[in-house]
Amino acid sequence: MALLLRFVLLCGVADFARSLSITTPEQMIEKAKGETAYLPCKFTLGPEDQGPLDIEWLLSPADNQKVDQVIILYSGDKIYDDYYQDLKGRVHFTSTDLKSGDASINVTNLQLSDIGTYQCKVKKAPGVGNKKIQLTVLVKPSGIRCYIDGSEEIGSDFKLKCEPKEGSLPLRYEWQKLSNSQKLPTSWLPEMTSPVISVKNATTEYSGTYSCTVKNRVGSDQCLLRLDVVPPSNRAGTIAGAVIGTLLALVLIGLIIFCCHKKRREEKYEKEVHHDIREDVPPPKSRTSTARSYLGSNHSSLGSMSPSNMEGYSKTQYNQVPSEDFERDPQSVTLPTAKFKYTYETDGITVV
């Protein structure tokens, strides 16, 4: 009876050994963003596994809000790698002969969206096997910035800060002094593994070059900082100089505005005076027209004279005509002959 039971167990183990199995254990892999992740999946076949070979990789996203996605498939001696748009062109089988028992894949240029559980399924009827691999994508620390927050003066308080632009948690910090005595103050020791060092009552011994290294599980980055503790500056003189400079600038601006305003007023006044002169003063008349007007008026007066008013008319009136007009052009004016009609009585006879 014991021999029969042993025989049955040996047959079962032999059958199990001959069936399809995936030899790669389940595991967790951590990689940095931008790197390539190697996901192993190796298998063995039994003599009875005579069906067609099918290999399938699936992704279960980390957010658990999406259904499992087929990312690459081998079936009928053909490879299909365009099932999942987010990984299109970035997932490939590592072996050129999948029938040899290696269904491993590479995922290139890793992104945070690639985080999740990857499952390898191998089928060759009647054998079937599968394994899962957990992939985590981390971001290396990068863009580290070191700076001093506060005044670097003797006796003052300030802070040394180390800030990475990006990097997956958890992050580890490490400060070191690279110059001078390379000896750090004992009060700083508790903060040498933190992103901020608080400096109290600074002295010149603190001066030097410091480095801050930031690390996580996939990488590290570093920045340098130069600290120079100097004597306090003359703040009162600095403030007074700034105030005086500001006042001088304001005075200069005021003078410029005043000069511009004065110049505009003078230009405006000159335009107004010139305009008034042209409107108030009529153009001078020509001398020839003046002479003709004068003669015409006297001719009218002579035509209406009578003996009664003839005696009161003096030749001196003719002398009132401007002499220079006559001297300039004596031929231009012709005096008409005046005809006088008058009557008078003498000895009872009327004479015309």
Coordinates of N, CA, C and O in Angstrom, one line a residue, residues 244-342:
I244 N 18.5 111.2 0.1 CA 19.1 112.4 -0.6 C 19.0 112.2 -2.1 O 18.7 113.1 -2.9
G245 N 19.4 111.0 -2.5 CA 19.3 110.7 -4.0 C 17.9 110.8 -4.5 O 17.7 111.4 -5.6
T246 N 16.9 110.4 -3.8 CA 15.6 110.4 -4.2 C 15.1 111.9 -4.3 O 14.4 112.3 -5.2
L247 N 15.5 112.7 -3.3 CA 15.1 114.1 -3.3 C 15.7 114.9 -4.4 O 15.0 115.7 -5.1
L248 N 17.0 114.6 -4.7 CA 17.6 115.3 -5.8 C 17.0 114.9 -7.2 O 16.8 115.7 -8.1
A249 N 16.6 113.7 -7.3 CA 15.9 113.2 -8.5 C 14.6 113.9 -8.7 O 14.2 114.4 -9.8
L250 N 13.9 114.1 -7.5 CA 12.6 114.8 -7.6 C 12.8 116.2 -8.0 O 12.0 116.8 -8.8
V251 N 13.8 116.9 -7.4 CA 14.1 118.3 -7.7 C 14.4 118.4 -9.2 O 13.9 119.4 -9.9
L252 N 15.2 117.6 -9.7 CA 15.6 117.6 -11.1 C 14.4 117.4 -12.0 O 14.2 118.2 -13.0
I253 N 13.5 116.5 -11.7 CA 12.3 116.3 -12.5 C 11.4 117.5 -12.4 O 10.8 118.0 -13.4
G254 N 11.3 118.2 -11.2 CA 10.5 119.4 -11.1 C 11.0 120.5 -12.0 O 10.3 121.2 -12.6
L255 N 12.4 120.7 -12.0 CA 13.0 121.7 -12.8 C 12.7 121.5 -14.3 O 12.4 122.4 -15.1
I256 N 12.8 120.3 -14.7 CA 12.5 119.9 -16.1 C 11.1 120.3 -16.5 O 10.8 120.9 -17.5
I257 N 10.2 119.9 -15.6 CA 8.8 120.2 -15.9 C 8.5 121.7 -15.9 O 7.8 122.2 -16.8
F258 N 9.1 122.4 -15.0 CA 8.9 123.9 -14.9 C 9.4 124.6 -16.2 O 8.8 125.4 -16.8
C259 N 10.6 124.2 -16.6 CA 11.2 124.7 -17.9 C 10.3 124.4 -19.1 O 10.1 125.3 -19.9
C260 N 9.9 123.2 -19.2 CA 9.0 122.9 -20.3 C 7.7 123.7 -20.3 O 7.3 124.2 -21.3
H261 N 7.1 123.8 -19.1 CA 5.9 124.6 -19.0 C 6.1 126.1 -19.3 O 5.3 126.7 -20.0
K262 N 7.2 126.6 -18.9 CA 7.5 128.1 -19.2 C 7.7 128.3 -20.7 O 7.3 129.2 -21.2
K263 N 8.4 127.4 -21.3 CA 8.7 127.5 -22.7 C 7.4 127.4 -23.5 O 7.2 128.2 -24.5
R264 N 6.5 126.5 -23.1 CA 5.2 126.4 -23.8 C 4.4 127.7 -23.6 O 3.7 128.2 -24.6
R265 N 4.4 128.3 -22.4 CA 3.7 129.6 -22.2 C 4.2 130.7 -23.1 O 3.5 131.5 -23.7
E266 N 5.6 130.8 -23.2 CA 6.1 131.8 -24.1 C 5.8 131.6 -25.5 O 5.4 132.6 -26.2
E267 N 5.8 130.4 -26.0 CA 5.4 130.1 -27.4 C 4.0 130.5 -27.6 O 3.6 131.0 -28.7
K268 N 3.1 130.2 -26.7 CA 1.7 130.5 -26.8 C 1.5 132.0 -26.8 O 0.7 132.5 -27.6
Y269 N 2.2 132.7 -26.0 CA 2.1 134.2 -25.9 C 2.5 134.8 -27.2 O 1.8 135.7 -27.8
E270 N 3.6 134.4 -27.8 CA 4.1 134.9 -29.1 C 3.1 134.7 -30.2 O 2.8 135.5 -31.0
K271 N 2.5 133.5 -30.2 CA 1.5 133.2 -31.3 C 0.2 134.1 -31.1 O -0.3 134.6 -32.1
E272 N -0.2 134.4 -29.9 CA -1.4 135.2 -29.7 C -1.1 136.7 -30.0 O -1.9 137.3 -30.7
V273 N 0.1 137.2 -29.7 CA 0.4 138.6 -30.1 C 0.5 138.7 -31.6 O 0.0 139.7 -32.2
H274 N 1.1 137.8 -32.3 CA 1.3 137.9 -33.7 C -0.1 137.8 -34.4 O -0.4 138.6 -35.3
H275 N -1.0 137.0 -33.9 CA -2.4 136.9 -34.4 C -3.1 138.2 -34.2 O -3.9 138.7 -35.1
D276 N -3.0 138.9 -33.0 CA -3.7 140.1 -32.8 C -3.2 141.2 -33.7 O -4.0 142.0 -34.2
I277 N -2.0 141.3 -34.0 CA -1.4 142.4 -34.8 C -2.0 142.2 -36.2 O -2.4 143.2 -36.9
R278 N -2.1 141.1 -36.7 CA -2.5 140.9 -38.1 C -4.0 141.2 -38.2 O -4.5 141.6 -39.2
E279 N -4.8 141.0 -37.2 CA -6.2 141.2 -37.2 C -6.6 142.7 -37.0 O -7.5 143.2 -37.6
D280 N -5.8 143.4 -36.1 CA -6.2 144.8 -35.7 C -5.7 145.8 -36.7 O -6.2 146.9 -36.9
V281 N -4.6 145.6 -37.4 CA -4.0 146.6 -38.3 C -4.4 146.3 -39.7 O -4.0 145.3 -40.3
P282 N -5.1 147.3 -40.4 CA -5.5 147.1 -41.8 C -4.4 147.3 -42.7 O -3.4 148.0 -42.3
P283 N -4.4 146.8 -43.9 CA -3.3 147.0 -44.8 C -3.2 148.4 -45.3 O -4.3 149.1 -45.5
P284 N -2.0 149.0 -45.5 CA -1.9 150.4 -45.9 C -2.4 150.6 -47.4 O -2.2 149.7 -48.2
K285 N -3.1 151.8 -47.6 CA -3.6 152.1 -48.9 C -2.4 152.6 -49.8 O -1.5 153.2 -49.3
S286 N -2.5 152.4 -51.1 CA -1.5 152.9 -52.0 C -1.6 154.5 -52.1 O -2.7 155.0 -52.0
R287 N -0.5 155.1 -52.4 CA -0.5 156.5 -52.5 C -1.3 157.0 -53.7 O -1.9 158.1 -53.6
T288 N -1.2 156.3 -54.8 CA -2.0 156.7 -56.0 C -3.4 156.8 -55.7 O -4.2 157.7 -56.1
S289 N -4.0 155.8 -55.1 CA -5.4 155.7 -54.8 C -5.8 156.8 -53.8 O -6.9 157.4 -53.9
T290 N -4.9 157.2 -52.9 CA -5.2 158.2 -51.9 C -5.3 159.6 -52.6 O -6.2 160.4 -52.4
A291 N -4.4 159.8 -53.5 CA -4.4 161.0 -54.3 C -5.6 161.2 -55.1 O -6.3 162.2 -55.2
R292 N -6.0 160.1 -55.8 CA -7.2 160.1 -56.6 C -8.4 160.3 -55.8 O -9.4 161.1 -56.2
S293 N -8.5 159.7 -54.7 CA -9.7 159.9 -53.8 C -9.8 161.4 -53.4 O -10.8 162.0 -53.3
Y294 N -8.6 161.9 -53.0 CA -8.6 163.3 -52.6 C -9.0 164.3 -53.7 O -9.8 165.1 -53.4
L295 N -8.5 164.1 -54.9 CA -8.9 164.9 -56.0 C -10.4 164.8 -56.3 O -11.1 165.7 -56.7
G296 N -10.8 163.5 -56.3 CA -12.2 163.3 -56.6 C -13.1 164.0 -55.7 O -14.2 164.6 -56.1
S297 N -12.8 164.1 -54.4 CA -13.7 164.7 -53.4 C -13.6 166.2 -53.6 O -14.6 166.9 -53.5
N298 N -12.5 166.8 -54.0 CA -12.4 168.2 -54.2 C -13.1 168.6 -55.5 O -13.7 169.7 -55.6
H299 N -13.1 167.8 -56.5 CA -13.8 168.0 -57.7 C -15.3 168.1 -57.5 O -16.0 169.0 -58.1
S300 N -15.8 167.3 -56.6 CA -17.2 167.3 -56.3 C -17.5 168.6 -55.6 O -18.6 169.2 -55.8
S301 N -16.6 169.0 -54.8 CA -16.8 170.3 -54.0 C -16.8 171.5 -55.0 O -17.6 172.4 -54.9
L302 N -15.9 171.5 -56.0 CA -15.8 172.6 -56.9 C -17.0 172.7 -57.8 O -17.5 173.8 -58.2
G303 N -17.6 171.6 -58.2 CA -18.7 171.5 -59.1 C -19.9 172.2 -58.4 O -20.8 172.6 -59.1
S304 N -20.0 172.3 -57.1 CA -21.2 172.8 -56.5 C -21.0 174.2 -56.0 O -21.8 174.7 -55.2
M305 N -19.9 174.8 -56.4 CA -19.6 176.1 -55.8 C -20.4 177.2 -56.6 O -20.8 177.0 -57.7
S306 N -20.7 178.2 -55.8 CA -21.5 179.4 -56.4 C -20.7 180.6 -56.0 O -19.8 180.6 -55.2
P307 N -21.0 181.7 -56.6 CA -20.3 182.9 -56.3 C -20.3 183.3 -54.8 O -19.4 183.9 -54.3
S308 N -21.4 182.8 -54.2 CA -21.5 183.2 -52.8 C -20.5 182.4 -51.9 O -20.1 183.0 -50.9
N309 N -20.2 181.2 -52.3 CA -19.2 180.5 -51.5 C -17.8 180.4 -52.2 O -16.9 179.8 -51.7
M310 N -17.7 181.0 -53.3 CA -16.4 181.0 -54.0 C -15.4 181.8 -53.3 O -14.2 181.4 -53.3
E311 N -15.8 182.9 -52.7 CA -14.8 183.7 -52.0 C -14.2 183.0 -50.8 O -13.1 183.3 -50.5
G312 N -15.0 182.1 -50.2 CA -14.5 181.5 -49.0 C -13.6 180.3 -49.4 O -13.0 179.6 -48.5
Y313 N -13.5 179.9 -50.6 CA -12.7 178.8 -51.0 C -11.3 179.2 -51.3 O -11.1 180.1 -52.1
S314 N -10.3 178.7 -50.7 CA -9.0 179.2 -50.9 C -8.2 178.2 -51.6 O -8.4 177.0 -51.6
K315 N -7.2 178.6 -52.3 CA -6.3 177.7 -53.1 C -5.4 176.9 -52.2 O -4.8 175.9 -52.7
T316 N -5.4 177.3 -51.0 CA -4.5 176.5 -50.1 C -5.0 175.1 -49.9 O -4.3 174.2 -49.5
Q317 N -6.3 174.9 -50.2 CA -6.8 173.5 -50.1 C -6.2 172.6 -51.1 O -6.0 171.4 -50.8
Y318 N -5.8 173.1 -52.3 CA -5.1 172.2 -53.2 C -3.8 171.8 -52.7 O -3.2 170.8 -53.1
N319 N -3.2 172.7 -51.9 CA -1.9 172.4 -51.4 C -1.9 171.2 -50.4 O -0.9 170.8 -50.0
Q320 N -3.1 170.8 -49.9 CA -3.2 169.7 -48.9 C -3.0 168.3 -49.6 O -2.8 167.3 -48.9
V321 N -3.0 168.3 -50.9 CA -2.7 167.0 -51.6 C -1.2 166.7 -51.4 O -0.4 167.5 -51.6
P322 N -0.9 165.4 -51.0 CA 0.5 165.1 -50.7 C 1.4 165.4 -51.9 O 1.1 165.0 -53.0
S323 N 2.4 166.2 -51.7 CA 3.2 166.7 -52.8 C 4.1 165.5 -53.4 O 4.4 165.5 -54.5
E324 N 4.4 164.6 -52.5 CA 5.2 163.5 -53.0 C 4.6 162.6 -54.0 O 5.2 162.0 -54.9
D325 N 3.2 162.6 -54.0 CA 2.5 161.8 -55.0 C 2.6 162.4 -56.3 O 2.7 161.8 -57.4
F326 N 2.5 163.8 -56.3 CA 2.6 164.5 -57.6 C 4.0 164.5 -58.1 O 4.2 164.5 -59.3
E327 N 5.0 164.6 -57.2 CA 6.3 164.6 -57.7 C 6.7 163.3 -58.3 O 7.5 163.3 -59.2
R328 N 6.2 162.2 -57.7 CA 6.6 160.9 -58.2 C 6.1 160.7 -59.6 O 6.8 160.2 -60.5
D329 N 4.9 161.0 -60.0 CA 4.3 160.8 -61.3 C 3.4 161.9 -61.7 O 2.2 161.9 -61.5
P330 N 4.0 163.0 -62.2 CA 3.2 164.2 -62.5 C 2.3 163.9 -63.7 O 1.3 164.7 -63.8
Q331 N 2.5 162.9 -64.5 CA 1.6 162.7 -65.6 C 0.5 161.8 -65.3 O -0.4 161.6 -66.1
S332 N 0.5 161.2 -64.1 CA -0.5 160.2 -63.8 C -1.8 160.8 -63.3 O -2.8 160.1 -63.3
V333 N -1.8 162.1 -62.9 CA -3.0 162.8 -62.5 C -3.3 163.9 -63.4 O -2.4 164.8 -63.5
T334 N -4.4 164.0 -63.9 CA -4.9 165.1 -64.8 C -6.0 165.8 -64.1 O -7.1 165.2 -63.9
L335 N -5.8 167.1 -63.8 CA -6.9 167.9 -63.1 C -7.9 168.3 -64.1 O -7.6 168.9 -65.2
P336 N -9.2 168.0 -63.9 CA -10.2 168.4 -64.9 C -10.5 169.9 -64.8 O -10.2 170.6 -63.8
T337 N -10.8 170.5 -66.0 CA -11.2 171.9 -66.0 C -12.5 172.2 -65.3 O -13.5 171.6 -65.7
A338 N -12.5 173.0 -64.4 CA -13.7 173.2 -63.6 C -14.5 174.3 -64.3 O -14.0 175.4 -64.6
K339 N -15.7 174.1 -64.5 CA -16.7 175.1 -65.1 C -17.6 175.6 -64.0 O -18.2 174.9 -63.3
F340 N -17.6 176.9 -63.9 CA -18.4 177.6 -62.9 C -19.5 178.4 -63.5 O -19.4 179.1 -64.5
K341 N -20.7 178.2 -63.0 CA -21.9 178.9 -63.5 C -22.4 179.7 -62.3 O -22.8 179.2 -61.3
Y342 N -22.4 181.1 -62.5 CA -22.9 181.9 -61.5 C -23.6 183.2 -62.1 O -23.3 183.5 -63.2

